XYZ file of C-alpha atoms in Angstrom:
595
model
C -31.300 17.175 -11.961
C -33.253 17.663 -8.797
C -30.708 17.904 -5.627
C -31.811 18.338 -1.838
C -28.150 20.014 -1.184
C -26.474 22.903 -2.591
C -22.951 21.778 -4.625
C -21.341 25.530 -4.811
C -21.961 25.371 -0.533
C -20.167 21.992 -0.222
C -17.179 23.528 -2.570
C -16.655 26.391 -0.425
C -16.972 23.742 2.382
C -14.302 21.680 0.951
C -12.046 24.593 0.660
C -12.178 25.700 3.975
C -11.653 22.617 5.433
C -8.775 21.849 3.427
C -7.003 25.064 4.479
C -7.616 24.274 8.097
C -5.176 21.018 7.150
C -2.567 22.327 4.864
C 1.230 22.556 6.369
C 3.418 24.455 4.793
C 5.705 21.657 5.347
C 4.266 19.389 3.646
C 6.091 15.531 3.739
C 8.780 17.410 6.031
C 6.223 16.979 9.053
C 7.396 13.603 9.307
C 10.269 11.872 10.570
C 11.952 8.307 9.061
C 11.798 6.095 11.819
C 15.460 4.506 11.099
C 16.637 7.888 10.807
C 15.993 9.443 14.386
C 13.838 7.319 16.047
C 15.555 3.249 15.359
C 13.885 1.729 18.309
C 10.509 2.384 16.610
C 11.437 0.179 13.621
C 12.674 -2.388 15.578
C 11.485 -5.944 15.006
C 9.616 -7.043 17.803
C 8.587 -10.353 16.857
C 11.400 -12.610 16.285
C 14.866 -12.458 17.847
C 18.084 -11.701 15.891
C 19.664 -14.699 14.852
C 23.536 -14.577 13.990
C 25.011 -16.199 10.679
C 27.609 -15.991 8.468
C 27.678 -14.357 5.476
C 27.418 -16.181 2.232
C 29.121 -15.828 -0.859
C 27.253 -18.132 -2.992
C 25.375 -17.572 -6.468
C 21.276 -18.242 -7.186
C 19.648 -17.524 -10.507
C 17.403 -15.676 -9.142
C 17.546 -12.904 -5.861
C 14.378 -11.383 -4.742
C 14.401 -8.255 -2.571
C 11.375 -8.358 -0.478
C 9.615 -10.652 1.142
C 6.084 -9.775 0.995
C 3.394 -10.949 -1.363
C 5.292 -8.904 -4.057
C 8.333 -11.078 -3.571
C 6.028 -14.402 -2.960
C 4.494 -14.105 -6.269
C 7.326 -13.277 -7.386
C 9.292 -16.475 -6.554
C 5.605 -18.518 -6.579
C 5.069 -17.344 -10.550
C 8.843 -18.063 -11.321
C 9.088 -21.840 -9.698
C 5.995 -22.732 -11.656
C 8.174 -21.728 -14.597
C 11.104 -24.236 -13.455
C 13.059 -21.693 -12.169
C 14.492 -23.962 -9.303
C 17.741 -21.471 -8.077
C 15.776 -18.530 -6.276
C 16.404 -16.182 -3.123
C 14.076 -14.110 -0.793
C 15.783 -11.566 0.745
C 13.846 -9.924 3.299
C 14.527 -7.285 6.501
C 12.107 -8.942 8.388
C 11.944 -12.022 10.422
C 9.688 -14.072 8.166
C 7.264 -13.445 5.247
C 4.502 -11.892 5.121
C 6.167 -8.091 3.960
C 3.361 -5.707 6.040
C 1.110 -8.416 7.603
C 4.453 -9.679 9.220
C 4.823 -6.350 10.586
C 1.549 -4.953 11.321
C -0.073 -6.761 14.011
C -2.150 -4.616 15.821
C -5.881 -5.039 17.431
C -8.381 -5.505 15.067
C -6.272 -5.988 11.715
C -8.096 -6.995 9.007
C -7.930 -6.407 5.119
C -10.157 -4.091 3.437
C -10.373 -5.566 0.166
C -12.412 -8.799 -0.031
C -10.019 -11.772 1.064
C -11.142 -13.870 -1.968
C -9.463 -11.780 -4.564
C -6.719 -10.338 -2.091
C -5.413 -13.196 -0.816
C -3.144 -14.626 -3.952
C -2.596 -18.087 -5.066
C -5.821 -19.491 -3.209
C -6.607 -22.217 -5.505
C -2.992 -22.785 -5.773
C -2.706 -23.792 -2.186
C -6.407 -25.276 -2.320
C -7.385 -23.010 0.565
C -10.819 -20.194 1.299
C -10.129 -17.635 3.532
C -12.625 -17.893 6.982
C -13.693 -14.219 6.556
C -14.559 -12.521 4.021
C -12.134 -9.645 5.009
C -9.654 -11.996 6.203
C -7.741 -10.917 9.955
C -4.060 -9.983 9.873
C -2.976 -13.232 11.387
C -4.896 -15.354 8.394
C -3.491 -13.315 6.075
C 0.107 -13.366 7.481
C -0.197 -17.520 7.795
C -1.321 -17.527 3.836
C 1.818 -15.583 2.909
C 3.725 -18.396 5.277
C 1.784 -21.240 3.371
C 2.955 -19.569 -0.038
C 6.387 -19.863 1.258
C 6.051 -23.385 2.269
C 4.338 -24.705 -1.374
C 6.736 -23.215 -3.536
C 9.537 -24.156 -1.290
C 10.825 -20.299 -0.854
C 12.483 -21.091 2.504
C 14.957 -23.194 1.352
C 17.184 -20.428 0.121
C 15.716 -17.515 1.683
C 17.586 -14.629 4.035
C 15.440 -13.428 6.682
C 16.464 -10.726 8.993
C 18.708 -9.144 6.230
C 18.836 -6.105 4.403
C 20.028 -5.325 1.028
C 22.530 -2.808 0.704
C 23.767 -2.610 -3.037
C 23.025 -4.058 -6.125
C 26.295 -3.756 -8.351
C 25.899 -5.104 -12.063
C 29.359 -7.595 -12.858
C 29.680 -5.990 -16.701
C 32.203 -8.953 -17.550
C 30.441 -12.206 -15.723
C 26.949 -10.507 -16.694
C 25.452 -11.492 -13.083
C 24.790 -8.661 -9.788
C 26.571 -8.291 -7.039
C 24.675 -7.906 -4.092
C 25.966 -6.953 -0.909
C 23.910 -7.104 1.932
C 23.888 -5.358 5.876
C 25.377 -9.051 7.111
C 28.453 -8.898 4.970
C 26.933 -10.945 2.463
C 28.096 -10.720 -1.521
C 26.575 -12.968 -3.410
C 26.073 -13.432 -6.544
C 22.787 -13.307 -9.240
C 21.643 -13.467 -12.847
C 18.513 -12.164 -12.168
C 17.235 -9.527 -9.428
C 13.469 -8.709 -8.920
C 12.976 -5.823 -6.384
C 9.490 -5.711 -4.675
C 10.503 -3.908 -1.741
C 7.189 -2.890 -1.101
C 5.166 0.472 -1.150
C 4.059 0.145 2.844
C 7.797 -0.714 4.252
C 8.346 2.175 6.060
C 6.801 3.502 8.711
C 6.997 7.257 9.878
C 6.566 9.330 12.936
C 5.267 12.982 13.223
C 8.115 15.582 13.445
C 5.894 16.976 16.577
C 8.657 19.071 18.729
C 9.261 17.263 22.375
C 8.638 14.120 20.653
C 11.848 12.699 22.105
C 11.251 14.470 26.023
C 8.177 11.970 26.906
C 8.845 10.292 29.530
C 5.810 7.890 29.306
C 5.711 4.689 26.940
C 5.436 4.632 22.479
C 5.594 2.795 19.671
C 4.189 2.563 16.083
C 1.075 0.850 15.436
C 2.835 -0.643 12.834
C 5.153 -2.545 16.051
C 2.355 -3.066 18.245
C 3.944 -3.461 21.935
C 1.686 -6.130 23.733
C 4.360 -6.519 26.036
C 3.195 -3.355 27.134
C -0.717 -3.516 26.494
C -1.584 -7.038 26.739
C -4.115 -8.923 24.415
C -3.333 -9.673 21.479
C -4.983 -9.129 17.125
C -8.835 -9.501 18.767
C -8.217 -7.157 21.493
C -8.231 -7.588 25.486
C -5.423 -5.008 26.054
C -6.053 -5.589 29.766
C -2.436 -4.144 30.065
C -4.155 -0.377 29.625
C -6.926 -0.413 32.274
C -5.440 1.719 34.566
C -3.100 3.797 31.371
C -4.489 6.968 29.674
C -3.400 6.772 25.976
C -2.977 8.959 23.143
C -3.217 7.882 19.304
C -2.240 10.132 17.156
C -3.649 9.351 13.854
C -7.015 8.809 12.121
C -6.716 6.838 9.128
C -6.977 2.960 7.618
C -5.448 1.233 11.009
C -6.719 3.612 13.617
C -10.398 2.984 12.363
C -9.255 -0.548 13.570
C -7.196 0.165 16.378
C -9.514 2.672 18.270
C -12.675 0.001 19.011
C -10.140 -2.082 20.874
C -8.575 1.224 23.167
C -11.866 2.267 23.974
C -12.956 -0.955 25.294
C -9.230 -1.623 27.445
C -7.859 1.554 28.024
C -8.443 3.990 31.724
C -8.870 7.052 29.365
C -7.926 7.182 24.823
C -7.148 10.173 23.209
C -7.778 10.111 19.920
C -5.513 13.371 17.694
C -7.041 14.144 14.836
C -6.201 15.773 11.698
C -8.686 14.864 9.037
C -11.701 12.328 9.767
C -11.599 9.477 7.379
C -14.858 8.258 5.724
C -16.089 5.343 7.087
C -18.425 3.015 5.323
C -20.263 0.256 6.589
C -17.958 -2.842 6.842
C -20.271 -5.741 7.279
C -18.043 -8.751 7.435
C -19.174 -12.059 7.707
C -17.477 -15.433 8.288
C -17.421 -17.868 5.108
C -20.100 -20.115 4.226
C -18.972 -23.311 3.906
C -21.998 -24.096 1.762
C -20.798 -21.102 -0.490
C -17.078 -22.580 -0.603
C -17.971 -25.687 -1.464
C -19.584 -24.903 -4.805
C -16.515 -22.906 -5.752
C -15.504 -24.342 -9.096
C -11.731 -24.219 -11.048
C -10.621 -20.441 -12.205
C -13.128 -18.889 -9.624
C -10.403 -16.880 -7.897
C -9.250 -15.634 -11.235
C -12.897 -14.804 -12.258
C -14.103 -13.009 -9.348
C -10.724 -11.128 -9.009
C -10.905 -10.026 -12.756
C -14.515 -8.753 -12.613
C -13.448 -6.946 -9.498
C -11.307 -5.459 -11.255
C -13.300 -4.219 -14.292
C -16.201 -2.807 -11.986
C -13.701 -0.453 -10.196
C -12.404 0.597 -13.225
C -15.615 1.161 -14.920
C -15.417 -1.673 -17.320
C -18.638 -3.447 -18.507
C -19.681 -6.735 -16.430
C -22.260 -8.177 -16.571
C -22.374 -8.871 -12.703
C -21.171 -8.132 -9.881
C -19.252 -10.705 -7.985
C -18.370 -9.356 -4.850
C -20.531 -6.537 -4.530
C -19.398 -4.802 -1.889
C -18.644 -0.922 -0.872
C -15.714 -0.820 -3.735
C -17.580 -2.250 -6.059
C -20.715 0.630 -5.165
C -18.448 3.202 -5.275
C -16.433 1.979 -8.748
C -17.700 5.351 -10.708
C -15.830 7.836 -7.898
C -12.699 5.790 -7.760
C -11.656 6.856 -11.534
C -9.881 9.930 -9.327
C -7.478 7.441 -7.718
C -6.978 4.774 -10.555
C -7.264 5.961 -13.834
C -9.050 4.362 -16.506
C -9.961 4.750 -20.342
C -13.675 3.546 -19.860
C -15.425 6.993 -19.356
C -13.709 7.771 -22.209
C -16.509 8.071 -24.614
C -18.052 10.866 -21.962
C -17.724 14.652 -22.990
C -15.127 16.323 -20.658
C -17.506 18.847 -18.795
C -20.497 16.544 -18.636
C -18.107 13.508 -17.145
C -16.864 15.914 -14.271
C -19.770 17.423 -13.587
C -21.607 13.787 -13.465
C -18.703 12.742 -11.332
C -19.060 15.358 -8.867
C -22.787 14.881 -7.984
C -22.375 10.896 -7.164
C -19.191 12.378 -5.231
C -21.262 14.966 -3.092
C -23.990 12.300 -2.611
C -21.847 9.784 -1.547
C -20.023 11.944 1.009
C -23.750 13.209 1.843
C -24.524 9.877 2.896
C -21.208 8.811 4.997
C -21.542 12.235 7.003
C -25.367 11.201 7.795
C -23.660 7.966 8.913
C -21.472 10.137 11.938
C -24.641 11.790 12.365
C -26.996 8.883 13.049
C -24.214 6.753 14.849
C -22.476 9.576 17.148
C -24.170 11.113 20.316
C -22.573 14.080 21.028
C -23.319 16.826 18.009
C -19.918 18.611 18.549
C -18.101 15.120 18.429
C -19.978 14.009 15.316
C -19.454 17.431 13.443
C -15.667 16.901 13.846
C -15.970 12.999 12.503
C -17.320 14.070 9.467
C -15.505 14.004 6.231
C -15.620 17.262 4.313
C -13.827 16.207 1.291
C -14.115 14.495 -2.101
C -14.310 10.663 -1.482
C -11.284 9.443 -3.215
C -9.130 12.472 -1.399
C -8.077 9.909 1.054
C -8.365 6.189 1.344
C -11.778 4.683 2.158
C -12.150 2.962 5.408
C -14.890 0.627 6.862
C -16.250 -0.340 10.354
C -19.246 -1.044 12.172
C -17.404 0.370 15.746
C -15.704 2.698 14.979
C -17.653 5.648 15.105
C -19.814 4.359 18.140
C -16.608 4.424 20.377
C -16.671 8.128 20.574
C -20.123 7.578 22.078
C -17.967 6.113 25.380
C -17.078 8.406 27.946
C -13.890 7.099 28.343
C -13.071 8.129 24.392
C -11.949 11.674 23.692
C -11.618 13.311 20.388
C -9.133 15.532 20.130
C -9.283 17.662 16.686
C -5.937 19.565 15.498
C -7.076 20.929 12.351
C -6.683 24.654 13.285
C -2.879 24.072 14.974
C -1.940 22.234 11.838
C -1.288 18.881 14.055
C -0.362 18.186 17.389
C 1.521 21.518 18.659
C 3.964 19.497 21.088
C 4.851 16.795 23.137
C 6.178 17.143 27.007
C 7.435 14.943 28.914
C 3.743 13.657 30.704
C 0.829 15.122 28.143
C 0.287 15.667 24.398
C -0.450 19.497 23.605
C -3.168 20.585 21.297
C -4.070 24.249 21.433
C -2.230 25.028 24.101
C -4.479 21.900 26.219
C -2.272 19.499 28.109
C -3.615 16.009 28.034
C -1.456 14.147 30.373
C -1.260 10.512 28.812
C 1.159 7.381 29.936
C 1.604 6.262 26.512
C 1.591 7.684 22.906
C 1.042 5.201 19.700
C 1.632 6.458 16.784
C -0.985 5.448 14.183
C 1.185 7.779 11.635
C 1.350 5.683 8.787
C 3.843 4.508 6.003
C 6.185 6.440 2.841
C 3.670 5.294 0.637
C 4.849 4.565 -3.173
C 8.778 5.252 -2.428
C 10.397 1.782 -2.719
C 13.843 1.118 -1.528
C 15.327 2.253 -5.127
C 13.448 5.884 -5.178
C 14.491 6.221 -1.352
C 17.713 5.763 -1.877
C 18.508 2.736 0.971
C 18.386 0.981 -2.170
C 21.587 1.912 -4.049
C 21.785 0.011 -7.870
C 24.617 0.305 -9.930
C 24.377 -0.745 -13.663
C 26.927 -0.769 -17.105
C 29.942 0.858 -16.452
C 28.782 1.619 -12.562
C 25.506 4.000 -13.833
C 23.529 5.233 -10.771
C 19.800 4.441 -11.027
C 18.593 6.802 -8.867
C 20.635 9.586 -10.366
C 19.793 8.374 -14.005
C 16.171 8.532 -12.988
C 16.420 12.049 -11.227
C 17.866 13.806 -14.715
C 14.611 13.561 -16.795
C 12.672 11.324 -14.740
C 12.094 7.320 -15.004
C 12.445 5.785 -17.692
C 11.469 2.280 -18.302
C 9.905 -0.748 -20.197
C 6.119 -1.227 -18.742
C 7.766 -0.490 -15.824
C 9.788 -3.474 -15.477
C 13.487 -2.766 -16.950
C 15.378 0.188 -17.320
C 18.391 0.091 -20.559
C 21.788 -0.263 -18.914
C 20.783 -2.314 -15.677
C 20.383 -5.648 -17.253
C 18.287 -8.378 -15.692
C 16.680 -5.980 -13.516
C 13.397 -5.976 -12.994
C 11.296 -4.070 -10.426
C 7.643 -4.562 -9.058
C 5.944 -2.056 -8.100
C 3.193 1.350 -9.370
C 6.012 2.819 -11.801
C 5.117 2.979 -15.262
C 2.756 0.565 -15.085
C -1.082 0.468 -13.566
C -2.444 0.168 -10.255
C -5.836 -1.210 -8.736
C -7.155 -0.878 -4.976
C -6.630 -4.468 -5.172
C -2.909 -4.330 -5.147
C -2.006 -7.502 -4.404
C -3.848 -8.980 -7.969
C -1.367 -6.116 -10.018
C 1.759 -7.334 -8.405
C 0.304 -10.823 -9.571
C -0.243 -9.769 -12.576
C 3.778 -8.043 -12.610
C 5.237 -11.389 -11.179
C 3.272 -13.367 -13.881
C 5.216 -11.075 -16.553
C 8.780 -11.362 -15.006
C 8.432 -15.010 -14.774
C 6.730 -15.072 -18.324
C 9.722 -12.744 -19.890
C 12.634 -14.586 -17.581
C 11.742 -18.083 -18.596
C 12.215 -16.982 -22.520
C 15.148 -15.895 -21.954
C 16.111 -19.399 -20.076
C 14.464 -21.241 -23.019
C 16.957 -19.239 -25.895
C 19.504 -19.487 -23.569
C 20.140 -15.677 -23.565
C 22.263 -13.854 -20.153
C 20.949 -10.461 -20.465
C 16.858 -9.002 -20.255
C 17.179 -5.601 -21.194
C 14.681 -3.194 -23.009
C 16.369 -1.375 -26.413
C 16.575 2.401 -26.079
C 13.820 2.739 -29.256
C 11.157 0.222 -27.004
C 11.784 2.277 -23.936
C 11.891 5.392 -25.220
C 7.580 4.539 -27.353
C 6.801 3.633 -23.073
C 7.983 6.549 -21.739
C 6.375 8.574 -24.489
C 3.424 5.988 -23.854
C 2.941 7.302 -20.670
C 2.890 10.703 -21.100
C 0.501 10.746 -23.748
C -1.997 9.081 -22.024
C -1.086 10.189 -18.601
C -4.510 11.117 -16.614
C -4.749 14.989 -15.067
C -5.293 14.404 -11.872
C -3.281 17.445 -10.626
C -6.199 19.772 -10.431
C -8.563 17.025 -8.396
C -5.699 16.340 -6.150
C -4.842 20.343 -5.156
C -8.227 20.521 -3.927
C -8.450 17.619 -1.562
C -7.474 18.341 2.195
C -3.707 16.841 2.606
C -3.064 13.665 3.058
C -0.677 10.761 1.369
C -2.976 10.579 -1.851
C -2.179 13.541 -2.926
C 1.587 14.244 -1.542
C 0.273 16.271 1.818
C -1.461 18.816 -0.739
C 1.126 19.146 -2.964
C 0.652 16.801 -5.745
C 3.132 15.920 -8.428
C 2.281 17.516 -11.746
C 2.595 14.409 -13.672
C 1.554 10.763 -13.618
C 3.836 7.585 -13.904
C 0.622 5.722 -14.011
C -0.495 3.992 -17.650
C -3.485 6.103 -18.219
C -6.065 3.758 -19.870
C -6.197 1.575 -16.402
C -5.053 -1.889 -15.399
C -7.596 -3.848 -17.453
C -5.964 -2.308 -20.648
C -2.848 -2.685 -19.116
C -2.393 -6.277 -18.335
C -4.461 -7.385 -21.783
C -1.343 -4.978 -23.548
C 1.207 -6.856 -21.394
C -0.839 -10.238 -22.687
C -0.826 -9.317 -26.248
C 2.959 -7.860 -26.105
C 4.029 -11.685 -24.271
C 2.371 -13.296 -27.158
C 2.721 -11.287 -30.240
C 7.121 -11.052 -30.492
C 7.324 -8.121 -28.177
C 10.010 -9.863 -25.575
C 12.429 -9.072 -29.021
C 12.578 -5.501 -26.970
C 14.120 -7.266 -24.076
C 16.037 -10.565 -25.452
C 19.336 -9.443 -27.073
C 20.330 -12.000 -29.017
C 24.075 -10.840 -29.139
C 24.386 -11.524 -25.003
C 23.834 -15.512 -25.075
C-alpha cells in the first residue's frame, strides 16, 4: 500500500508525546470533590427542601435518577409494575443533564437514537445533536409519562442497602433518615456522577472565584446554555481542562470573557460537528419502530456489523472500523491477527492525519496549532466535535497554555495559575476536570450493600474480582440488580445499552411477579459459565491502551490488565440476552423454593 507519511515516524511520535503526559501518579492527581472540596458538588439549581423521613415499603427502589433509572422505572411500568421509587441526589431527573449545564451543552451522539423512549412520548428532538436543556426536559417528560414522580425522592442520597434474610425485602437507609423498605432494588447510579478536581498544590489559597463546569456558576458569569456570559467582560479566566465539555465551553469564554486561559494537557481530536436543526419534512415521514431501527443499525456500524445502510451517517458511523479499540466486537473476527492490526493502524494514522490537517487549516498561529494537534491513536481518548472550537484560539483574547512538559498545572496562588514557573494572574478558575468515569456508587464504596447473612459486596467483589450473571445479579444479594458496563457490553451510544439492561430487569422481574416467586438470584453453576464467559472471550486491549497518552480511557496510562467487558460486542450481547429471555434461561435466576 502506497502511503504519503511514514508509520514507524508517527510511532516514535506517539511515544514521545505520551511520555510528555504520563504522571507517576496516575488517578491520585485528582481530588473527590465531596471529599475536600464539598462546595464544588453542591447543587446549585434547586434549593434544599426539608421532609421527613419515610418508613414505607415499594416493590420496586431505584437508585439513580438519570436515564439509567428512567428506563429503568419506564421499562418496568410498561410491565405493570405499579409500586416503584426513584431515588436520586439531585434535585430532579435528568442524572448528568440535570447537572451539567454549562455554555454550549449539547450531546455528541445523534439525538434520534440517544434520546430514549422518543416514540414512546411521540416526540423528535429539534437538533440533531440535541442541547443540554432539550435533553434534560426529555428526561423530565419520561418522568411525567410513566408517572415516576409520584413516589420519587429527590434531593436524597442512598446510604445502605441491607438485605432482610427473614422478610426477603432490602432495607434501605438513606442520608435523610429514611428506612424503607423494598423487594426489588435496581442501582443505576450512573458512570458520570462524580465530578473531580485536580490535586494541583495551592488549589485551596486562590483567592479569586471557581467552580466545576459540571456546576456552572451563572450567578457569577451571566448568560446562560447559548452563551452571553456578559458577567466575564471585564474577568480574566482560566479553564483547566481540554476534553468533551471544554471543546464546548471554550467558544462561549472566548467570545465573553476580558482575557481565557485555556491549561492544557493533551489536545483532544476534534472532528467536524455539523449540526443542523430537524426537518420537519424529514420528521414527518418517520414511520412506527424508526427509533428502534435507526438506533440498532447505529449500533451494528460501530461495531462492525454488516448493514446494508447507513442511517445516520455521521463522524461515528465513518470512523466505526477504529472504534473496535474502545468497544470490542467479534465482527473482525474472521481477520488474521497481524493483518487486522496492521489494517487497523493505517485507517488510524490516516484518520489522525486528517484531524491534525484540520488544526492546521483552521488555526493561525503555527506554534498554537502545533500544540492543538492530537498525537495519539484515535480511540486513546474520546472523540469530540465542533465547528468553533479550534477557531477561538485564532482570538487574541484566547491563550493556550500547554502543560505537557510540567506534567499539569505546577500550582495555584492565591491571584494566578502557574505553568512553568509563568504566573497568569486570573479572577476565576473553572475546572473543566471531568468525572470518575465507570466507578458507580457500589465499586466506590458510598454505596455500601449488604446481602445473606450481612455479606459485603464490595469486599466479596475485591477477593477474586466480580462476579455476576450478565452483569445483572450477583448469588447471595437477592433481587439485586445493577445497571451499568460490568459484565456486560457497552456502545458509544450508552444510553440505547442501559435500554437494552432496563428492558432485561423489567423482562426477568415481571416473571418472577407472574410465578409469584420473592427472590431473583443467579445459581452459583450459571454465574460461575458468565464469569468464565467473560474471560474467555475477554478482548486484549492492554497493550493498545499502554501506548496511548493518559487519559480516563485507559486509567491515566495505567490500564487494567483485564476486561469486564463481554468480548463479542453489544450486538451479540443483547441477541444472547434475547435468546436466554426466551429459551428457559430465567430458571438461573427464579428459585422456585423462595415463593
Amino acid at each position: 500500500m502506497e502511503l504519503d507519511f511514514d508509520p514507524e515516524a508517527l510511532r516514535a511520535k506517539y511515544r514521545a508525546e505520551r511520555e510528555r503526559r504520563i504522571r507517576p501518579d496516575g488517578n491520585r492527581q485528582y481530588r473527590r470533590t465531596v471529599d475536600e472540596f464539598g462546595s464544588h458538588a453542591d447543587d446549585p439549581h434547586t434549593e434544599f427542601t426539608e421532609r421527613e423521613p419515610l418508613h414505607d415499603s415499594v416493590e420496586v427502589l431505584v437508585v439513580g435518577g438519570g436515564f439509567g433509572g428512567l428506563l429503568a422505572g419506564a421499562r418496568l411500568r410498561q410491565t405493570g409494575v405499579e409500586s416503584i421509587r426513584v431515588i436520586e441526589e439531585a434535585g430532579d431527573f435528568g442524572g448528568t443533564w440535570y447537572w451539567n449545564r454549562y455554555p454550549g451543552i449539547h450531546c455528541d451522539i445523534e439525538s434520534y437514537i440517544y434520546l430514549p423512549l422518543l416514540e414512546e412520548l411521540g416526540y423528535v428532538p429539534k437538533w440533531r445533536y440535541a442541547p443540554g436543556e432539550e435533553i434534560r426536559q426529555h428526561a423530565m417528560a419520561i418522568g411525567r409519562h410513566f408517572g415516576l414522580y409520584r413516589d420519587a425522592c429527590f434531593q436524597t442520597r442512598v446510604r445502605e442497602l441491607r438485605w432482610h434474610d427473614t422478610d426477603l425485602e432490602w432495607i434501605v437507609s438513606t442520608d435523610r433518615g429514611d428506612e424503607m423498605r423494598a423487594g426489588h432494588v435496581v442501582i443505576s447510579s450512573g458512570t458520570l456522577s462524580q465530578p473531580k478536581l485536580p490535586g494541583i498544590p495551592g488549589i485551596e489559597t486562590f483567592r479569586g472565584h471557581t467552580f466545576h463546569t459540571s456546576r456552572w456558576d451563572y450567578d457569577y458569569t451571566g448568560g446562560d446554555a447559548n452563551g452571553g456570559l456578559t458577567g466575564l467582560a471585564d474577568k480574566r479566566v482560566a479553564l483547566i481542562g481540554t476534553g468533551a465539555t471544554a471543546i464546548q465551553v471554550v467558544p462561549h469564554l472566548g467570545a465573553d470573557a476580558a482575557h481565557v486561559y485555556v491549561f492544557q494537557r493533551t489536545p483532544s481530536s476534534v472532528d467536524v460537528r455539523g449540526n443542523r436543526p430537524t426537518d420537519p419534512g424529514w420528521a414527518e415521514s418517520l414511520r412506527p419502530g424508526w427509533q428502534r431501527r435507526r438506533r440498532e443499525n447505529f449500533l451494528k456500524i460501530v461495531t462492525g456489523v454488516r448493514a446494508d445502510e447507513d442511517l445516520v451517517d455521521d463522524a461515528w458511523t465513518s470512523t466505526a472500523r477504529l472504534q473496535e479499540k474502545l468497544i470490542p466486537t467479534n465482527a473482525y473476527a474472521g481477520v488474521p491477527a497481524e493483518e487486522r492490526e496492521l489494517a487497523y493502524e493505517i485507517a488510524d494514522f490516516q484518520k489522525m492525519n486528517e484531524l491534525r490537517a484540520r488544526v492546521e487549516a483552521m488555526v493561525e498561529d503555527p506554534e498554537t496549532a502545533e500544540r492543538l494537534k492530537p498525537w495519539y491513536r484515535y480511540m486513546c481518548k474520546r472523540p469530540t466535535f465542533s465547528d468553533t472550537y479550534l477557531q477561538t484560539f485564532n482570538r487574541p483574547d484566547v491563550t493556550l497554555v500547554d502543560t505537557a512538559d510540567s506534567h499539569g498545572v505546577e500550582r495555584i496562588t492565591e491571584n494566578a495559575v502557574v505553568v512553568g514557573g509563568v504566573e497568569y494572574e486570573v479572577d476565576c478558575v473553572i475546572f473543566a476536570t471531568g468525572f470518575e468515569v465507570g466507578v458507580s456508587g457500589v465499586l466506590s464504596g458510598r454505596l455500601p450493600v449488604y446481602g445473606r447473612g450481612g455479606a459485603d459486596l464490595l469486599r466479596t467483589w475485591m477477593s477474586g474480582g466480580p462476579r455476576t450473571l450478565h452483569g445483572f445479579y450477583c448469588q447471595g444479594f437477592p433481587n439485586l440488580f445493577h445497571l451499568g458496563p460490568l459484565q456486560n457490553a457497552s456502545a458509544v451510544n450508552y444510553v440505547h445499552i442501559l435500554d437494552e439492561q432496563a428492558t432485561h430487569v423489567a423482562e426477568v422481574v415481571a416473571e418472577a411477579r407472574k410465578r409469584q416467586i420473592r427472590c431473583v438470584e443467579p445459581t452459583a453453576e450459571a454465574q460461575d459459565a458468565w464469569v468464565a464467559t467473560i474471560r474467555r472471550k475477554a478482548a486484549d486491549l492492554h497493550r493498545f491502551q499502554a501506548e496511548c497518552t493518559p487519559g480516563y480511557y485507559n486509567n491515566e496510562g495505567r490500564p487494567r490488565e483485564r476486561s469486564e467487558s463481554y468480548g463479542d460486542g453489544p450486538v451479540a450481547f443483547h441477541e444472547l440476552l434475547r435468546r436466554w429471555r426466551s429459551e428457559g434461561g430465567m430458571r438461573e435466576v427464579l428459585a422456585e423454593g423462595e415463593a
